[in-house]
XYZ file of C-alpha atoms in Angstrom:
625
model
C 42.163 -208.120 128.031
C 41.609 -211.702 129.165
C 40.937 -212.882 132.675
C 43.369 -215.704 132.032
C 46.423 -213.492 131.297
C 45.726 -210.319 133.219
C 47.288 -209.638 136.673
C 45.034 -207.135 138.342
C 46.397 -204.560 140.872
C 43.310 -205.281 143.171
C 40.732 -208.067 143.223
C 37.629 -207.292 145.321
C 35.678 -210.402 146.343
C 32.025 -209.576 147.056
C 29.824 -206.781 145.840
C 27.999 -205.643 149.002
C 28.550 -202.238 150.619
C 32.131 -202.946 151.640
C 32.984 -204.522 148.216
C 31.347 -201.574 146.243
C 33.190 -198.953 148.196
C 36.472 -201.006 148.072
C 36.250 -201.331 144.201
C 35.355 -197.638 143.724
C 38.183 -196.571 146.105
C 40.978 -198.603 144.605
C 39.830 -197.872 140.968
C 39.701 -194.116 141.717
C 43.201 -194.330 143.145
C 44.315 -195.478 139.716
C 44.587 -199.244 140.498
C 43.336 -201.686 137.879
C 40.537 -203.299 139.802
C 38.360 -206.449 139.335
C 35.105 -206.765 141.268
C 34.043 -210.457 141.469
C 30.514 -211.128 142.793
C 28.156 -214.054 142.777
C 25.384 -211.996 141.187
C 25.900 -208.736 139.436
C 22.219 -207.928 139.763
C 22.710 -207.655 143.521
C 25.545 -205.198 143.733
C 25.205 -202.955 146.891
C 21.947 -204.731 147.843
C 20.306 -203.472 151.086
C 20.006 -206.988 152.586
C 18.265 -205.655 155.743
C 16.585 -202.273 156.367
C 16.164 -199.833 153.495
C 17.960 -196.966 155.274
C 21.411 -195.379 155.607
C 22.763 -193.388 158.568
C 21.459 -193.123 162.121
C 23.215 -192.545 165.427
C 26.961 -192.397 164.683
C 26.339 -194.146 161.381
C 25.278 -190.916 159.717
C 28.599 -189.446 160.724
C 30.351 -192.375 159.081
C 28.454 -191.832 155.737
C 29.427 -188.155 155.811
C 33.030 -189.188 156.404
C 32.917 -191.676 153.480
C 31.656 -188.904 151.284
C 34.298 -186.474 152.459
C 36.973 -189.055 151.521
C 35.587 -189.501 148.015
C 33.413 -192.660 148.510
C 29.993 -193.149 146.867
C 27.586 -193.987 149.745
C 26.500 -190.408 150.504
C 25.840 -189.529 146.867
C 23.834 -192.794 146.276
C 21.895 -192.194 149.458
C 20.952 -188.639 148.421
C 19.944 -189.713 144.924
C 17.699 -192.569 146.144
C 16.256 -191.225 149.454
C 12.538 -191.197 150.181
C 12.778 -189.546 153.609
C 15.379 -187.590 155.626
C 15.736 -187.056 159.390
C 18.416 -185.463 161.601
C 18.306 -187.536 164.743
C 19.153 -186.154 168.235
C 18.523 -182.564 167.208
C 17.424 -181.718 170.789
C 20.970 -182.574 171.993
C 24.356 -180.960 171.323
C 25.820 -181.006 167.806
C 28.178 -183.819 168.610
C 25.159 -186.072 168.832
C 23.225 -184.970 165.685
C 23.148 -187.818 163.241
C 21.573 -187.792 159.775
C 19.383 -190.712 158.584
C 17.673 -191.393 155.309
C 15.112 -194.026 154.151
C 16.143 -195.214 150.634
C 14.327 -196.696 147.736
C 15.830 -200.206 147.899
C 15.742 -200.962 144.134
C 16.973 -197.487 143.093
C 19.771 -197.709 145.623
C 21.281 -200.882 144.109
C 20.620 -199.546 140.532
C 22.375 -196.161 141.275
C 25.389 -197.931 142.887
C 25.787 -200.139 139.864
C 25.556 -197.213 137.449
C 28.133 -195.259 139.399
C 30.524 -198.296 139.449
C 30.095 -198.877 135.733
C 31.076 -195.192 135.136
C 34.255 -195.660 137.208
C 37.494 -195.885 135.189
C 39.966 -198.783 135.889
C 37.076 -201.062 137.148
C 36.138 -204.467 135.622
C 33.367 -206.837 136.699
C 33.051 -210.602 136.686
C 30.157 -212.761 137.913
C 31.404 -215.913 139.568
C 31.899 -217.356 143.075
C 35.339 -217.316 144.620
C 35.990 -220.615 146.356
C 39.731 -220.588 146.842
C 42.705 -218.315 147.337
C 46.094 -218.639 145.645
C 49.152 -218.126 147.794
C 52.923 -217.856 147.188
C 54.346 -218.566 150.695
C 52.915 -215.872 152.939
C 51.659 -213.659 150.082
C 48.352 -213.797 148.200
C 48.773 -213.797 144.391
C 45.191 -214.505 143.174
C 41.852 -216.240 143.548
C 40.182 -219.470 142.281
C 36.534 -219.388 141.152
C 33.744 -221.985 141.057
C 34.088 -222.160 137.240
C 37.777 -223.111 137.708
C 39.387 -219.790 136.702
C 42.581 -218.703 138.402
C 42.760 -214.959 138.325
C 46.065 -213.250 139.363
C 46.285 -210.106 141.451
C 48.805 -208.090 143.359
C 46.358 -207.533 146.222
C 43.005 -209.158 147.260
C 40.261 -207.629 149.357
C 37.760 -210.049 150.882
C 34.317 -208.518 151.530
C 32.267 -211.687 151.841
C 29.437 -210.319 154.076
C 27.180 -213.064 155.465
C 28.167 -215.490 152.677
C 31.123 -217.467 154.149
C 29.523 -220.858 154.998
C 26.215 -218.937 155.446
C 23.431 -220.942 157.169
C 19.828 -219.675 157.092
C 17.394 -220.579 159.922
C 13.591 -220.304 159.897
C 12.025 -222.270 162.767
C 13.193 -225.838 162.550
C 14.327 -225.493 158.892
C 18.000 -224.864 158.114
C 19.562 -224.509 154.752
C 22.811 -223.070 153.291
C 22.741 -219.464 151.885
C 24.248 -216.104 152.159
C 20.971 -214.190 151.822
C 17.409 -215.352 150.985
C 17.458 -216.851 147.520
C 21.241 -216.869 147.186
C 23.826 -219.600 147.869
C 26.555 -219.582 150.537
C 30.231 -219.235 149.699
C 32.476 -222.143 150.613
C 36.233 -222.784 150.382
C 37.596 -219.342 151.506
C 37.357 -219.995 155.234
C 39.074 -223.357 154.854
C 42.010 -221.884 152.859
C 42.550 -219.216 155.498
C 42.263 -221.535 158.477
C 44.881 -223.767 156.778
C 47.129 -220.689 156.689
C 46.793 -220.191 160.411
C 43.903 -217.760 160.592
C 41.494 -217.998 163.573
C 37.742 -217.903 162.545
C 34.486 -217.710 164.411
C 30.790 -217.691 163.776
C 28.320 -214.751 164.088
C 24.588 -214.388 163.625
C 22.296 -211.763 162.351
C 18.626 -211.692 161.381
C 16.047 -209.895 159.316
C 12.307 -209.190 159.778
C 9.388 -210.165 157.470
C 8.576 -208.027 154.459
C 4.821 -207.438 153.995
C 2.282 -206.061 151.495
C 1.536 -202.402 152.476
C -1.899 -202.622 150.835
C -2.956 -205.113 153.597
C -2.088 -202.735 156.449
C -4.381 -200.332 158.319
C -2.300 -197.142 158.768
C -5.241 -195.367 160.654
C -4.271 -197.579 163.698
C -0.685 -196.373 163.643
C 1.179 -193.140 164.356
C 2.584 -191.335 161.230
C 6.306 -190.574 161.290
C 6.996 -187.968 158.662
C 10.542 -186.805 157.640
C 11.993 -183.466 158.743
C 10.236 -180.357 157.496
C 13.587 -178.862 156.473
C 15.511 -181.667 154.848
C 19.315 -181.890 154.455
C 21.521 -184.291 152.551
C 24.492 -186.608 153.144
C 26.868 -185.645 150.375
C 28.988 -182.433 150.229
C 28.953 -182.754 146.410
C 26.849 -180.138 144.528
C 25.547 -182.930 142.270
C 22.966 -184.013 144.847
C 20.114 -182.027 146.391
C 17.920 -182.246 149.532
C 14.500 -183.950 149.222
C 11.555 -181.819 148.109
C 8.873 -184.549 148.775
C 9.005 -187.478 151.193
C 7.275 -190.714 152.125
C 6.191 -191.203 155.755
C 6.983 -194.223 157.957
C 4.571 -195.324 160.611
C 4.933 -196.458 164.300
C 2.925 -199.220 166.060
C 3.614 -201.536 168.978
C 3.615 -205.145 169.942
C 1.431 -206.041 172.946
C 1.064 -208.763 175.579
C -1.011 -210.873 173.165
C 1.869 -210.634 170.583
C 4.324 -211.728 173.232
C 2.256 -214.739 174.278
C 1.904 -215.899 170.674
C 5.608 -215.514 170.038
C 6.349 -217.569 173.173
C 4.304 -220.463 171.681
C 7.100 -220.930 169.179
C 10.078 -220.660 171.619
C 10.478 -224.494 171.706
C 10.830 -224.496 167.898
C 13.057 -221.391 167.874
C 16.629 -221.911 166.608
C 17.589 -219.122 169.038
C 16.496 -221.138 172.115
C 16.731 -224.793 171.159
C 20.553 -224.596 170.650
C 20.769 -224.799 166.888
C 22.050 -221.255 166.686
C 25.245 -221.259 168.835
C 26.801 -218.007 167.539
C 26.384 -214.477 168.914
C 23.919 -212.012 167.400
C 23.973 -208.201 167.509
C 23.358 -206.886 171.057
C 21.813 -203.661 169.817
C 19.453 -205.074 167.250
C 17.999 -208.189 168.888
C 15.339 -210.384 167.446
C 11.754 -209.812 168.664
C 11.822 -213.161 170.456
C 15.049 -212.201 172.206
C 13.456 -208.850 173.246
C 10.410 -210.684 174.673
C 12.612 -213.173 176.497
C 15.236 -210.661 177.846
C 12.870 -207.809 178.700
C 10.004 -209.814 180.093
C 8.868 -206.773 182.278
C 8.099 -204.776 179.088
C 4.550 -205.133 177.883
C 5.258 -203.607 174.334
C 7.963 -202.940 171.882
C 8.204 -200.378 169.076
C 7.534 -201.568 165.493
C 8.483 -199.112 162.700
C 6.616 -199.592 159.355
C 9.057 -198.592 156.654
C 8.266 -198.362 152.961
C 10.814 -199.986 150.655
C 10.615 -197.317 148.028
C 8.606 -194.654 146.128
C 6.401 -196.918 144.151
C 6.559 -200.517 145.686
C 4.016 -201.632 148.171
C 6.644 -203.792 150.031
C 7.054 -202.845 153.663
C 9.971 -203.514 155.986
C 8.758 -204.352 159.510
C 11.585 -202.799 161.504
C 11.694 -204.129 165.156
C 10.321 -207.539 164.242
C 13.534 -209.383 163.265
C 12.854 -213.074 163.868
C 13.772 -216.663 163.020
C 10.599 -218.228 164.501
C 8.573 -220.718 162.376
C 6.421 -219.149 159.718
C 3.085 -219.978 161.411
C 4.178 -218.242 164.634
C 5.389 -215.197 162.640
C 2.042 -215.148 160.872
C -0.106 -215.392 164.076
C 2.016 -213.048 166.215
C 2.201 -210.171 163.711
C -1.575 -210.118 163.155
C -2.016 -209.202 166.862
C -0.231 -205.846 166.231
C -2.448 -202.851 165.593
C -2.734 -202.226 161.915
C -1.487 -205.752 160.923
C -4.764 -207.650 161.470
C -5.160 -208.552 157.725
C -1.437 -208.628 156.778
C -0.154 -210.458 153.710
C 3.500 -211.607 153.780
C 5.899 -211.025 150.945
C 8.644 -213.061 152.805
C 9.154 -214.344 156.299
C 11.940 -213.202 158.629
C 14.980 -215.471 159.157
C 18.349 -215.649 160.975
C 21.658 -216.288 159.366
C 24.902 -217.669 160.739
C 28.216 -216.949 158.928
C 32.000 -217.101 159.356
C 33.989 -214.086 160.517
C 37.726 -213.602 161.366
C 38.541 -211.909 164.693
C 39.922 -208.514 163.457
C 42.916 -208.511 165.899
C 44.506 -210.415 162.984
C 44.697 -207.164 160.937
C 46.830 -204.067 160.788
C 45.416 -200.449 160.770
C 45.445 -200.601 156.939
C 43.096 -203.632 157.138
C 45.819 -205.864 155.662
C 46.096 -209.249 157.397
C 49.216 -209.784 159.542
C 49.679 -213.402 158.441
C 49.296 -212.957 154.659
C 50.821 -210.036 152.806
C 48.610 -208.135 150.301
C 45.445 -209.685 151.675
C 42.850 -207.177 153.030
C 39.536 -207.826 154.920
C 36.589 -205.433 155.083
C 32.996 -205.575 156.412
C 31.238 -208.407 158.146
C 34.126 -210.691 157.732
C 35.712 -208.481 160.451
C 32.841 -208.904 162.873
C 31.015 -205.663 162.160
C 27.263 -205.216 161.528
C 25.670 -202.367 159.464
C 25.991 -201.078 155.888
C 27.788 -197.905 157.094
C 30.457 -199.777 159.112
C 31.060 -202.091 156.129
C 31.175 -199.379 153.548
C 33.793 -197.393 155.503
C 36.118 -200.421 155.886
C 35.673 -201.128 152.192
C 36.729 -197.617 151.203
C 39.807 -197.782 153.579
C 40.814 -201.198 152.344
C 40.376 -200.129 148.734
C 42.581 -197.050 149.276
C 45.272 -199.028 151.138
C 45.375 -201.959 148.624
C 45.987 -199.361 145.871
C 48.611 -197.605 147.984
C 50.383 -200.950 148.576
C 50.539 -201.685 144.822
C 51.915 -198.133 144.290
C 54.601 -198.781 147.052
C 53.226 -195.888 149.058
C 52.650 -195.492 152.751
C 49.337 -196.763 154.230
C 46.475 -194.302 154.786
C 45.579 -194.466 158.466
C 42.895 -192.313 160.259
C 43.467 -191.580 163.947
C 40.722 -191.874 166.626
C 40.739 -188.062 166.852
C 40.252 -187.600 163.099
C 37.258 -189.770 162.261
C 34.627 -192.273 163.494
C 36.241 -194.535 160.789
C 39.457 -194.285 162.742
C 37.646 -195.236 165.974
C 35.930 -198.075 164.229
C 39.150 -199.654 162.745
C 41.241 -199.047 165.919
C 38.544 -200.649 168.108
C 38.392 -203.761 165.803
C 42.134 -204.433 165.483
C 43.019 -203.425 169.027
C 40.156 -204.868 171.100
C 38.648 -207.416 168.650
C 35.027 -208.253 168.982
C 33.106 -211.381 169.985
C 29.692 -209.987 168.977
C 28.648 -208.020 165.816
C 30.297 -204.610 166.323
C 28.113 -201.539 165.871
C 29.306 -197.945 165.976
C 27.877 -195.539 168.666
C 28.758 -191.872 169.399
C 29.833 -193.086 172.919
C 32.624 -195.149 171.394
C 34.425 -192.027 170.363
C 36.371 -190.024 173.011
C 36.465 -187.008 170.768
C 32.891 -186.825 169.481
C 32.712 -183.057 169.802
C 35.513 -182.869 167.178
C 33.999 -185.690 164.998
C 30.675 -184.131 164.161
C 28.571 -184.842 161.090
C 28.734 -181.136 160.047
C 32.528 -180.934 159.757
C 33.409 -184.275 158.072
C 34.469 -182.279 154.907
C 36.732 -179.974 156.909
C 38.365 -182.840 158.708
C 38.825 -185.346 155.856
C 38.582 -183.778 152.388
C 42.127 -182.274 152.603
C 43.418 -185.811 153.466
C 41.436 -187.245 150.484
C 42.764 -184.394 148.253
C 46.390 -185.368 149.117
C 45.565 -188.919 147.999
C 44.225 -187.827 144.670
C 40.648 -188.931 145.515
C 38.868 -185.692 146.303
C 38.451 -183.413 143.254
C 39.793 -179.912 143.077
C 36.141 -178.694 143.121
C 35.548 -180.460 146.476
C 38.766 -179.045 147.940
C 37.827 -175.523 146.804
C 34.424 -175.783 148.479
C 36.152 -176.808 151.788
C 38.583 -173.949 151.618
C 35.752 -171.538 150.978
C 33.693 -173.021 153.894
C 36.649 -172.753 156.331
C 37.493 -169.125 155.279
C 33.884 -167.916 155.404
C 33.398 -169.538 158.858
C 36.566 -167.978 160.297
C 35.805 -164.520 158.802
C 32.238 -164.580 160.145
C 33.364 -165.580 163.618
C 35.951 -162.733 163.559
C 33.260 -160.322 162.397
C 31.097 -161.280 165.359
C 34.017 -161.065 167.775
C 34.684 -157.470 166.556
C 31.056 -156.321 166.366
C 29.838 -154.145 169.247
C 26.061 -153.958 169.750
C 24.146 -151.286 171.675
C 21.696 -152.279 174.399
C 19.000 -150.750 172.207
C 19.881 -153.251 169.473
C 20.171 -156.426 171.630
C 17.691 -155.988 174.476
C 14.501 -156.406 172.403
C 15.896 -159.722 171.160
C 16.757 -160.775 174.788
C 13.307 -159.682 176.095
C 11.597 -161.622 173.374
C 13.402 -164.809 174.607
C 12.766 -163.939 178.254
C 16.510 -163.539 178.857
C 18.453 -161.167 181.103
C 18.994 -157.762 179.350
C 22.230 -155.937 179.245
C 23.010 -152.423 180.706
C 25.642 -151.288 178.168
C 27.045 -151.890 174.689
C 29.077 -155.093 174.376
C 30.667 -157.405 171.910
C 28.047 -159.649 170.125
C 30.401 -162.657 170.607
C 29.649 -162.692 174.354
C 25.921 -162.520 174.034
C 25.754 -165.036 171.035
C 27.335 -167.664 173.319
C 24.086 -167.855 175.334
C 22.520 -171.324 174.766
C 19.030 -170.021 174.449
C 19.933 -167.790 171.551
C 20.446 -168.887 167.937
C 21.960 -167.097 164.922
C 18.490 -166.520 163.429
C 17.369 -164.418 166.420
C 20.421 -162.153 165.886
C 19.699 -161.406 162.270
C 17.495 -158.442 163.288
C 20.744 -156.700 164.092
C 21.271 -154.614 160.849
C 25.051 -154.883 160.626
C 25.019 -158.682 160.995
C 22.203 -159.059 158.530
C 24.040 -156.891 156.018
C 27.228 -158.851 156.499
C 25.501 -162.254 155.809
C 23.811 -160.930 152.699
C 26.827 -159.210 151.266
C 29.177 -162.167 151.933
C 26.729 -164.894 150.795
C 26.732 -166.587 154.188
C 24.584 -169.698 153.752
C 23.037 -172.070 156.264
C 26.004 -174.407 156.267
C 28.330 -171.520 157.402
C 25.839 -170.333 159.895
C 25.622 -173.802 161.496
C 29.511 -173.840 161.697
C 29.586 -170.401 163.329
C 26.778 -171.185 165.787
C 28.579 -174.435 166.927
C 31.784 -172.462 167.433
C 30.074 -169.744 169.407
C 28.423 -172.136 171.781
C 30.906 -175.039 172.068
C 34.362 -173.421 171.405
C 35.434 -174.202 175.075
C 34.472 -177.945 174.733
C 36.080 -178.179 171.277
C 39.372 -176.603 172.487
C 39.520 -178.911 175.501
C 38.898 -182.078 173.423
C 41.467 -180.902 170.897
C 44.025 -180.474 173.645
C 43.342 -184.036 174.942
C 43.598 -185.401 171.426
C 46.963 -183.664 170.886
C 48.278 -185.243 174.098
C 47.222 -188.684 172.950
C 48.613 -188.086 169.459
C 52.019 -187.521 171.038
C 51.807 -191.134 172.309
C 50.711 -192.157 168.758
C 54.104 -190.826 167.647
C 56.012 -193.177 169.924
C 56.385 -196.236 167.668
C 56.905 -199.830 168.774
C 59.013 -201.874 166.407
C 57.105 -204.878 164.978
C 59.976 -207.153 166.109
C 59.848 -206.017 169.741
C 59.906 -209.076 172.124
C 57.471 -208.457 175.012
C 58.316 -211.794 176.614
C 61.692 -210.357 177.685
C 60.101 -207.378 179.588
C 59.567 -209.111 182.907
C 58.184 -205.849 184.546
C 55.111 -206.173 182.316
C 52.105 -208.081 183.746
C 51.649 -211.589 182.296
C 48.334 -210.557 180.747
C 49.911 -207.490 179.036
C 52.767 -209.642 177.607
C 50.262 -212.077 176.263
C 47.957 -209.526 174.697
C 50.818 -207.306 173.292
C 52.447 -210.247 171.711
C 49.218 -211.300 170.064
C 48.151 -207.817 168.765
C 51.576 -206.311 168.066
C 50.475 -202.665 168.434
C 52.317 -200.163 166.261
C 52.450 -197.367 168.872
C 52.355 -196.769 172.592
C 48.894 -195.167 172.106
C 47.491 -198.331 170.488
C 49.071 -200.466 173.231
C 47.353 -198.311 175.949
C 43.882 -199.149 174.434
C 44.325 -202.973 174.574
C 42.164 -204.612 177.131
C 44.372 -205.899 179.978
C 47.212 -203.388 179.414
C 47.370 -201.165 182.521
C 48.747 -197.613 182.916
C 51.770 -199.065 184.669
C 52.466 -201.405 181.713
C 52.347 -198.343 179.408
C 54.862 -196.657 181.670
C 57.206 -199.623 181.338
C 56.878 -199.577 177.581
C 57.621 -195.809 177.451
C 60.917 -196.453 179.357
C 61.756 -199.249 176.909
C 61.007 -196.899 173.880
C 63.449 -194.294 175.300
C 60.801 -191.954 176.733
């Protein structure tokens, strides 16, 4: 099968987290897919920190897994530490996070992709796009090949006209040691696309043998580890590597300030916007001048390597300043550098130019995913890649797009935020961005999304059977607890042990179990409950579901009711040809924004910045409601 004569169903440009999930997604949907990347050795490279998950990001990885993506499986297979963050808060906030072995992570991804049917690989740089009117029909490479495709997914990461900054030095590149990608932005701008520039940065990597860990605080993983994937092919960690915590100090800040006049951040050479929630260390010192110290997390890059990632010290200051300043941190006095930190500027395309399927509005069959859409983070990129891969394959198969609502997934929130509100700074997911976070928990991503994935043909029968079993066992256990009466002799010893108010008569266990201070484990001394869990093989996963229901069913029901109300607005479509300029009762700003974004439903229109409730009422009248 020759590249010169084949027309692929899907070409994925770029082999980062978005590109890898896009290629896997479209190939597993049955589309003949080609992944083109500048260097096949760097597929799914962790360009920044060696970790997956975290606040809201962990939920996204679980959702990717539930939909049939690979990120969760790869993370489980290559993890060196696991933590469930926010465990002291309610379950809507619990977020899994894992440190990974950087080299194993990329190797595992490549192996899984190579074992994926319908997927071909080609190493080259794409420097042009081939159009037929307002449709894309292929790509041009640096070696001069023209490869034809029915759909194209661009996942260029930080490579589009990438520019690396270290102190007063500036050079082209998409990542340290790798060249930038040119030509794509220019082709798109010529077609009428609006583009912008964003900035991100990375900290130094150092030699762990040169650090004094006795001056730092050890940060071990959870005693009882969990995992990301719902697949039985992965297991929770048995052994882990610790991270360490130390701090900058006033001396560090003074030394950093010595380089501010040579900092590209402050002397005007970097004009683009960086990530608000992951600022460089010089930015932190400048913006939070009242703070006399900042946290530095010392994170190992793998099981056997001595390379250390200095999380919290992202910087583009000159090398001599980085060297001096880092030595003033406790434990870093005799540090040896593997590589210095740097900042990178790159092109992105404001995501209001996309539809919910991540297809561009201007060019048919062209999809964008990842940092090209203004996001930051592996997890955000991977989820967009998977959705773009699924939708490109569906487009080729002449099937309806696969869209997730805000009430169905964090992925739905992410994509809706991007295409409805756009972003002028690197977008990062937080639990606070989701209105329905009690529904969108990390523990129920399989219940929410595997049935949808199964309908698409992505999730296996085995995955679906496990979800059905989990749902049935959870419901039966809740019913058992609702029907089970306990005597005061059975329950009071448990309540007294917890210093809780005792009961005067027999009552249903369901009422007592809802008390926030009690957990399921406390109740297992009740013989009938203990017997039920053993006889019905009720594992920890089911117990967690039951416990969340017992304690939060009121909140969950309320949120579901709110989501149902909003979804009714979601079902009021707006024709793509609707002319807002003729609706004089709309505010000027609403007309302008609605014309630009072209929302597909009343619900989406209501979320556009500048569209007021009265504007929504006007639209409802026009749509016959």
